Amino acid sequence: MGLQAGIVGLPNVGKSTLFNAVSISAKAQASNYRFCTIEPNVGLVDVPDERINKLAELVQPNRTVPTQLEIVDIAGLVRGASKGEGLGNKFLGNIREVDAIIHVIRCFEDENILRDEGAINPVGDKEIIDTELQLKDLESVERKLAKTEKMAKTDPKAKVELDVLIKCKQHLDQGKSIRSLGLDKEEKLAVADLCLLTDKPVLYVANVDEGSMHTGNKYSEQLLAGVKNENAQVIVMCNNIEAQIAELESADDKAMFMDEYKMTEPALNKLIRNTYKLLELETYFTAGVQEVRAWTIHHGWKAPQAASVIHTDFEKGFIKAEVIAFDDFVKYGSEAACRDNGRLRIEGKEYIVQDGDVMHFRFNV
């Protein structure tokens, strides 16, 4: 589906280390100096989902294909980025193109890793990024506002847009992000062309030292307190440990490493799953001898839309869908057994696909 989550933050907070850990198709250079990441690196990451492994155990397919997310490593922003400081304009443009933001914040002390902002201050670091994004949004809103004011005198549609733009400007002037404004669907459409940076959903990563990976520390606690009114999730993790796990080639080596650190799974798995949810994505499955595969859809999609991610012809020629709930498939062990026990349903065009459905589509070519 081409949906992307962008990793952002100040320089040297662990963004590229995190990207190296999550990416299975590209490696960003993780170096201790500013702007080592110039062009945004894009990598594909498998979405961890035990359900596909369970289906594969039951079906024994020739191959298993998980669903994936695109993760973009965007170079570090600095104070003044909205005015072009550092490589600000270019990187703010990179953020504009992603669908959600993973904001990495430094919550560890290390005198060997450069820091321009003085003492470790997670909330202050967050506010620097917030301010730069808000200022850039304010610039975009004011530019459109100037054009729309003239048109609104004669065009009712422009008057509606003007009202939304004024609301956005007042909110940004107060140092608040657009995502907290609570715009409804129609209001969002009025400013959709601006691709406002602060309207994107955000998830925070508190990058802590090794000793704090299970418990957090005073810095991650400060961050949690600082975002408590945002209804945003904070994931506490040690990016260096996650990168080391990712570099291990064998499952046995990874298991031994995690056992040593008393980990049941990489913290990355939680991060990826929560980013998937942040984008309001869900998964359905197809399960046959040739292939068990996970497919990504948006929450609330109907059966023909879901079929389109396999092939557009499936949506155009959609007749009906055969649907088995995941729990039923596991309980009875096969499609045939589900059919025999009345657990295979035939659904039409209005069926809203549920997360975890095992589906087979019938269509006309």
Short mmCIF file of C-alpha atoms in Angstrom, two decimals:
data_model
loop_
_atom_site.label_atom_id
_atom_site.label_comp_id
_atom_site.label_asym_id
_atom_site.label_seq_id
_atom_site.Cartn_x
_atom_site.Cartn_y
_atom_site.Cartn_z
CA MET A 1 0.00 0.00 0.00
CA GLY A 2 3.05 2.25 0.15
CA LEU A 3 2.30 3.66 3.62
CA GLN A 4 5.32 5.12 5.34
CA ALA A 5 6.34 5.97 8.90
CA GLY A 6 9.20 8.44 9.23
CA ILE A 7 11.79 8.33 12.01
CA VAL A 8 12.55 11.88 13.19
CA GLY A 9 14.41 13.59 16.02
CA LEU A 10 17.35 15.82 16.86
CA PRO A 11 20.85 14.77 15.67
CA ASN A 12 22.52 11.89 17.51
CA VAL A 13 19.47 10.60 19.41
CA GLY A 14 19.61 7.11 17.85
CA LYS A 15 17.41 7.47 14.75
CA SER A 16 19.71 5.71 12.31
CA THR A 17 20.57 3.04 14.88
CA LEU A 18 16.85 2.34 15.17
CA PHE A 19 16.46 2.31 11.40
CA ASN A 20 19.33 -0.15 11.06
CA ALA A 21 17.55 -2.43 13.49
CA VAL A 22 14.13 -2.33 11.83
CA SER A 23 15.08 -2.34 8.17
CA ILE A 24 15.43 -5.58 6.25
CA SER A 25 16.24 -3.96 2.92
CA ALA A 26 18.59 -1.04 3.64
CA LYS A 27 21.05 0.12 6.23
CA ALA A 28 21.47 3.75 7.21
CA GLN A 29 24.90 4.95 8.19
CA ALA A 30 24.91 5.46 11.97
CA SER A 31 27.73 7.92 12.64
CA ASN A 32 28.46 10.34 15.44
CA TYR A 33 28.24 13.58 13.50
CA ARG A 34 25.52 15.82 12.16
CA PHE A 35 23.69 15.17 8.93
CA CYS A 36 25.34 11.83 8.16
CA THR A 37 21.95 10.85 6.75
CA ILE A 38 21.44 13.16 3.77
CA GLU A 39 18.91 11.41 1.56
CA PRO A 40 16.12 9.68 3.46
CA ASN A 41 16.77 5.94 3.65
CA VAL A 42 13.72 3.77 3.06
CA GLY A 43 13.49 0.21 4.28
CA LEU A 44 10.85 -2.49 4.47
CA VAL A 45 10.12 -4.13 7.79
CA ASP A 46 8.04 -7.24 8.44
CA VAL A 47 5.11 -6.68 10.80
CA PRO A 48 5.44 -9.30 13.59
CA ASP A 49 2.21 -11.31 13.81
CA GLU A 50 2.01 -14.70 15.49
CA ARG A 51 -1.25 -15.41 13.64
CA ILE A 52 0.49 -15.96 10.30
CA ASN A 53 2.90 -18.41 11.95
CA LYS A 54 -0.03 -20.34 13.40
CA LEU A 55 -1.77 -20.50 10.02
CA ALA A 56 1.46 -21.71 8.42
CA GLU A 57 1.73 -24.50 11.02
CA LEU A 58 -1.76 -25.68 10.13
CA VAL A 59 -1.64 -25.30 6.34
CA GLN A 60 2.05 -26.20 5.72
CA PRO A 61 2.32 -23.92 2.64
CA ASN A 62 5.19 -23.70 0.18
CA ARG A 63 5.90 -20.18 1.43
CA THR A 64 4.76 -17.70 4.06
CA VAL A 65 4.60 -13.97 3.30
CA PRO A 66 4.11 -11.47 6.15
CA THR A 67 2.81 -7.96 5.63
CA GLN A 68 5.29 -5.09 5.70
CA LEU A 69 5.66 -1.41 6.50
CA GLU A 70 7.91 1.19 4.90
CA ILE A 71 10.15 2.94 7.40
CA VAL A 72 11.93 6.15 6.40
CA ASP A 73 15.06 7.36 8.19
CA ILE A 74 14.99 11.16 8.04
CA ALA A 75 18.10 13.12 9.01
CA GLY A 76 18.18 15.03 12.28
CA LEU A 77 16.34 18.32 12.53
CA VAL A 78 17.88 21.22 14.43
CA ARG A 79 16.59 24.39 16.03
CA GLY A 80 15.77 26.81 13.19
CA ALA A 81 15.00 24.06 10.65
CA SER A 82 11.75 25.82 9.67
CA LYS A 83 13.90 28.78 8.56
CA GLY A 84 16.34 26.59 6.66
CA GLU A 85 18.91 25.98 9.40
CA GLY A 86 20.98 22.82 8.90
CA LEU A 87 19.27 21.11 5.99
CA GLY A 88 15.88 22.00 7.41
CA ASN A 89 13.75 22.69 4.36
CA LYS A 90 14.76 19.48 2.64
CA PHE A 91 14.13 17.34 5.71
CA LEU A 92 10.82 18.99 6.54
CA GLY A 93 9.80 18.11 3.00
CA ASN A 94 10.75 14.49 3.67
CA ILE A 95 8.52 14.48 6.77
CA ARG A 96 5.65 15.90 4.72
CA GLU A 97 5.69 12.80 2.54
CA VAL A 98 5.26 10.21 5.32
CA ASP A 99 1.95 9.09 6.85
CA ALA A 100 3.03 8.85 10.52
CA ILE A 101 5.94 9.96 12.68
CA ILE A 102 8.17 7.89 14.96
CA HIS A 103 9.81 10.54 17.14
CA VAL A 104 13.03 9.27 18.75
CA ILE A 105 14.10 11.13 21.89
CA ARG A 106 17.40 10.75 23.73
CA CYS A 107 16.89 9.44 27.25
CA PHE A 108 20.46 8.36 28.04
CA GLU A 109 23.73 9.95 29.08
CA ASP A 110 26.92 9.33 27.09
CA GLU A 111 29.70 11.91 26.98
CA ASN A 112 31.07 10.27 23.83
CA ILE A 113 27.96 11.08 21.80
CA LEU A 114 27.77 14.72 20.74
CA ARG A 115 24.87 16.87 21.89
CA ASP A 116 24.33 20.51 20.92
CA GLU A 117 21.47 21.24 23.31
CA GLY A 118 23.32 20.96 26.63
CA ALA A 119 22.10 18.68 29.43
CA ILE A 120 19.80 15.76 28.58
CA ASN A 121 16.27 17.18 28.38
CA PRO A 122 13.69 14.88 26.72
CA VAL A 123 10.76 17.29 26.98
CA GLY A 124 12.87 20.20 25.73
CA ASP A 125 14.08 18.10 22.78
CA LYS A 126 10.51 17.14 21.93
CA GLU A 127 9.45 20.78 22.06
CA ILE A 128 12.24 21.82 19.67
CA ILE A 129 10.93 19.41 17.04
CA ASP A 130 7.30 20.34 17.75
CA THR A 131 8.09 24.04 17.38
CA GLU A 132 9.90 23.61 14.07
CA LEU A 133 7.04 21.56 12.62
CA GLN A 134 4.46 24.03 13.95
CA LEU A 135 6.31 26.99 12.45
CA LYS A 136 6.48 25.28 9.07
CA ASP A 137 2.75 24.49 9.25
CA LEU A 138 2.02 28.09 10.23
CA GLU A 139 3.93 29.26 7.17
CA SER A 140 1.85 26.97 4.94
CA VAL A 141 -1.44 28.01 6.55
CA GLU A 142 -0.69 31.73 6.32
CA ARG A 143 0.28 31.42 2.67
CA LYS A 144 -3.01 29.74 1.79
CA LEU A 145 -4.94 32.07 4.08
CA ALA A 146 -3.80 35.10 2.11
CA LYS A 147 -5.11 33.59 -1.14
CA THR A 148 -8.33 32.24 0.35
CA GLU A 149 -9.38 35.53 1.97
CA LYS A 150 -9.87 37.13 -1.46
CA MET A 151 -11.71 34.14 -2.91
CA ALA A 152 -14.00 33.80 0.14
CA LYS A 153 -15.76 37.08 -0.71
CA THR A 154 -17.47 35.43 -3.69
CA ASP A 155 -16.96 31.68 -3.30
CA PRO A 156 -18.92 29.81 -0.54
CA LYS A 157 -16.50 26.87 -0.71
CA ALA A 158 -13.56 29.20 -0.12
CA LYS A 159 -15.41 30.69 2.87
CA VAL A 160 -15.54 27.21 4.47
CA GLU A 161 -11.81 26.77 3.82
CA LEU A 162 -11.13 30.20 5.27
CA ASP A 163 -12.87 29.33 8.53
CA VAL A 164 -10.77 26.16 8.88
CA LEU A 165 -7.55 28.00 8.05
CA ILE A 166 -8.28 30.66 10.67
CA LYS A 167 -8.93 27.92 13.24
CA CYS A 168 -5.62 26.24 12.32
CA LYS A 169 -3.68 29.50 12.49
CA GLN A 170 -5.04 30.36 15.94
CA HIS A 171 -4.13 26.89 17.20
CA LEU A 172 -0.60 27.00 15.79
CA ASP A 173 -0.10 30.55 17.14
CA GLN A 174 -0.67 29.05 20.60
CA GLY A 175 2.18 26.59 20.05
CA LYS A 176 -0.15 23.62 19.58
CA SER A 177 -0.05 20.89 16.93
CA ILE A 178 -2.92 20.44 14.48
CA ARG A 179 -3.47 16.81 15.56
CA SER A 180 -4.78 18.16 18.89
CA LEU A 181 -7.26 20.52 17.22
CA GLY A 182 -9.84 17.79 16.57
CA LEU A 183 -10.72 18.71 12.99
CA ASP A 184 -13.60 16.69 11.57
CA LYS A 185 -13.45 14.88 8.22
CA GLU A 186 -14.71 17.82 6.14
CA GLU A 187 -12.41 20.29 7.88
CA LYS A 188 -9.45 18.00 7.22
CA LEU A 189 -10.37 17.97 3.52
CA ALA A 190 -10.23 21.77 3.47
CA VAL A 191 -6.53 21.71 4.38
CA ALA A 192 -5.58 18.32 2.94
CA ASP A 193 -3.54 19.94 0.16
CA LEU A 194 -1.19 21.43 2.78
CA CYS A 195 -0.14 18.00 4.15
CA LEU A 196 0.29 19.62 7.55
CA LEU A 197 3.24 18.17 9.44
CA THR A 198 1.68 18.44 12.90
CA ASP A 199 -1.52 16.68 11.81
CA LYS A 200 0.34 13.39 11.34
CA PRO A 201 -0.10 10.77 14.08
CA VAL A 202 2.99 10.38 16.28
CA LEU A 203 4.56 7.67 18.43
CA TYR A 204 7.47 8.45 20.77
CA VAL A 205 10.53 6.26 21.31
CA ALA A 206 12.42 6.88 24.55
CA ASN A 207 15.90 5.67 23.64
CA VAL A 208 17.40 4.64 26.98
CA ASP A 209 20.67 3.11 28.15
CA GLU A 210 21.08 -0.66 28.43
CA GLY A 211 20.47 -0.69 32.17
CA SER A 212 17.11 1.07 31.80
CA MET A 213 15.64 -0.96 28.94
CA HIS A 214 13.18 -2.84 31.19
CA THR A 215 12.47 -0.21 33.82
CA GLY A 216 12.92 3.13 32.10
CA ASN A 217 14.75 5.96 33.86
CA LYS A 218 14.24 9.52 35.06
CA TYR A 219 14.48 10.81 31.49
CA SER A 220 11.86 8.45 30.06
CA GLU A 221 9.63 9.30 33.02
CA GLN A 222 10.00 12.99 32.15
CA LEU A 223 8.98 12.23 28.58
CA LEU A 224 5.94 10.21 29.70
CA ALA A 225 4.83 13.11 31.89
CA GLY A 226 5.45 15.58 29.06
CA VAL A 227 3.16 13.83 26.57
CA LYS A 228 0.44 12.63 28.95
CA ASN A 229 -2.13 15.01 27.43
CA GLU A 230 -1.38 14.01 23.84
CA ASN A 231 -2.99 10.57 23.90
CA ALA A 232 0.24 9.31 22.31
CA GLN A 233 2.17 6.17 23.14
CA VAL A 234 5.75 6.15 24.43
CA ILE A 235 7.84 3.02 23.84
CA VAL A 236 10.91 2.65 26.06
CA MET A 237 13.73 0.77 24.36
CA CYS A 238 17.50 0.64 23.97
CA ASN A 239 18.19 1.17 20.28
CA ASN A 240 21.74 -0.17 20.53
CA ILE A 241 20.54 -3.49 21.96
CA GLU A 242 17.85 -3.74 19.27
CA ALA A 243 20.46 -3.16 16.55
CA GLN A 244 22.67 -5.90 18.01
CA ILE A 245 19.75 -8.36 17.98
CA ALA A 246 18.95 -7.48 14.39
CA GLU A 247 22.53 -8.13 13.30
CA LEU A 248 22.47 -11.73 14.59
CA GLU A 249 21.77 -14.12 11.73
CA SER A 250 20.46 -17.26 13.42
CA ALA A 251 17.27 -17.58 15.46
CA ASP A 252 19.21 -19.52 18.10
CA ASP A 253 21.75 -16.72 18.51
CA LYS A 254 18.96 -14.18 18.83
CA ALA A 255 17.18 -16.33 21.41
CA MET A 256 20.39 -16.70 23.47
CA PHE A 257 21.06 -12.96 23.29
CA MET A 258 17.52 -12.07 24.38
CA ASP A 259 17.63 -14.65 27.16
CA GLU A 260 20.80 -13.02 28.46
CA TYR A 261 18.98 -9.67 28.59
CA LYS A 262 15.77 -11.24 29.97
CA MET A 263 13.78 -10.30 26.85
CA THR A 264 10.82 -12.33 25.58
CA GLU A 265 10.96 -10.58 22.18
CA PRO A 266 12.74 -7.58 20.65
CA ALA A 267 11.22 -4.26 21.71
CA LEU A 268 11.18 -3.52 17.99
CA ASN A 269 8.29 -5.93 17.57
CA LYS A 270 6.16 -3.77 19.85
CA LEU A 271 7.28 -0.63 18.04
CA ILE A 272 6.39 -2.04 14.62
CA ARG A 273 3.02 -3.39 15.76
CA ASN A 274 2.12 -0.08 17.36
CA THR A 275 3.20 1.88 14.29
CA TYR A 276 0.92 -0.37 12.24
CA LYS A 277 -1.97 0.50 14.57
CA LEU A 278 -0.99 4.18 14.51
CA LEU A 279 -1.62 4.14 10.76
CA GLU A 280 -5.04 2.52 11.45
CA LEU A 281 -4.05 -0.60 9.53
CA GLU A 282 -5.39 -4.12 9.88
CA THR A 283 -4.53 -7.52 8.44
CA TYR A 284 -6.45 -10.26 6.70
CA PHE A 285 -5.01 -13.55 5.48
CA THR A 286 -5.19 -15.86 2.50
CA ALA A 287 -4.25 -19.45 3.29
CA GLY A 288 -3.56 -22.22 0.80
CA VAL A 289 -0.98 -24.89 0.05
CA GLN A 290 0.94 -22.59 -2.28
CA GLU A 291 1.05 -19.65 0.10
CA VAL A 292 -0.09 -18.28 3.44
CA ARG A 293 -0.01 -14.51 3.17
CA ALA A 294 -0.89 -11.46 5.25
CA TRP A 295 -2.49 -8.48 3.48
CA THR A 296 -2.65 -4.91 4.77
CA ILE A 297 -5.88 -2.90 4.67
CA HIS A 298 -7.26 0.21 6.35
CA HIS A 299 -9.62 -0.20 9.27
CA GLY A 300 -13.21 -0.21 8.02
CA TRP A 301 -12.55 -1.38 4.47
CA LYS A 302 -15.25 -3.43 2.77
CA ALA A 303 -14.59 -6.75 1.06
CA PRO A 304 -14.10 -5.41 -2.52
CA GLN A 305 -11.57 -2.84 -1.28
CA ALA A 306 -9.74 -5.55 0.62
CA ALA A 307 -9.67 -7.70 -2.51
CA SER A 308 -8.06 -4.85 -4.47
CA VAL A 309 -4.78 -5.15 -2.54
CA ILE A 310 -4.31 -8.58 -4.15
CA HIS A 311 -5.24 -7.31 -7.61
CA THR A 312 -7.41 -4.46 -8.90
CA ASP A 313 -9.34 -6.98 -11.04
CA PHE A 314 -10.52 -8.64 -7.81
CA GLU A 315 -12.31 -5.43 -6.84
CA LYS A 316 -13.72 -4.73 -10.30
CA GLY A 317 -15.10 -8.23 -10.75
CA PHE A 318 -15.97 -8.92 -7.11
CA ILE A 319 -18.78 -11.44 -6.62
CA LYS A 320 -18.44 -12.53 -3.00
CA ALA A 321 -15.96 -13.50 -0.33
CA GLU A 322 -15.57 -16.70 1.62
CA VAL A 323 -14.65 -15.71 5.17
CA ILE A 324 -13.40 -17.68 8.17
CA ALA A 325 -12.62 -15.99 11.49
CA PHE A 326 -9.02 -16.61 12.54
CA ASP A 327 -10.04 -18.22 15.85
CA ASP A 328 -12.37 -20.62 14.02
CA PHE A 329 -9.62 -21.59 11.55
CA VAL A 330 -7.31 -22.39 14.45
CA LYS A 331 -10.01 -24.25 16.37
CA TYR A 332 -11.02 -26.53 13.49
CA GLY A 333 -7.59 -26.71 11.85
CA SER A 334 -8.43 -26.29 8.15
CA GLU A 335 -10.71 -24.57 5.66
CA ALA A 336 -12.48 -27.86 4.94
CA ALA A 337 -13.19 -28.49 8.62
CA CYS A 338 -14.50 -24.94 9.05
CA ARG A 339 -16.84 -25.47 6.09
CA ASP A 340 -18.06 -28.80 7.47
CA ASN A 341 -18.79 -27.17 10.84
CA GLY A 342 -20.61 -24.17 9.38
CA ARG A 343 -17.86 -21.68 10.22
CA LEU A 344 -17.20 -20.56 6.63
CA ARG A 345 -19.40 -17.57 5.75
CA ILE A 346 -20.29 -16.11 2.37
CA GLU A 347 -20.16 -12.32 2.46
CA GLY A 348 -21.07 -9.68 -0.12
CA LYS A 349 -19.90 -6.22 -1.17
CA GLU A 350 -21.00 -4.48 2.04
CA TYR A 351 -19.09 -6.77 4.39
CA ILE A 352 -16.58 -4.87 6.54
CA VAL A 353 -13.46 -7.00 6.80
CA GLN A 354 -12.40 -7.81 10.36
CA ASP A 355 -8.80 -7.92 11.51
CA GLY A 356 -7.59 -11.52 11.23
CA ASP A 357 -10.19 -12.77 8.74
CA VAL A 358 -9.03 -15.65 6.53
CA MET A 359 -10.51 -14.92 3.11
CA HIS A 360 -10.97 -16.28 -0.39
CA PHE A 361 -12.46 -14.06 -3.10
CA ARG A 362 -14.69 -15.03 -5.99
CA PHE A 363 -14.69 -12.66 -8.95
CA ASN A 364 -15.37 -12.30 -12.67
CA VAL A 365 -12.45 -11.54 -14.96
#
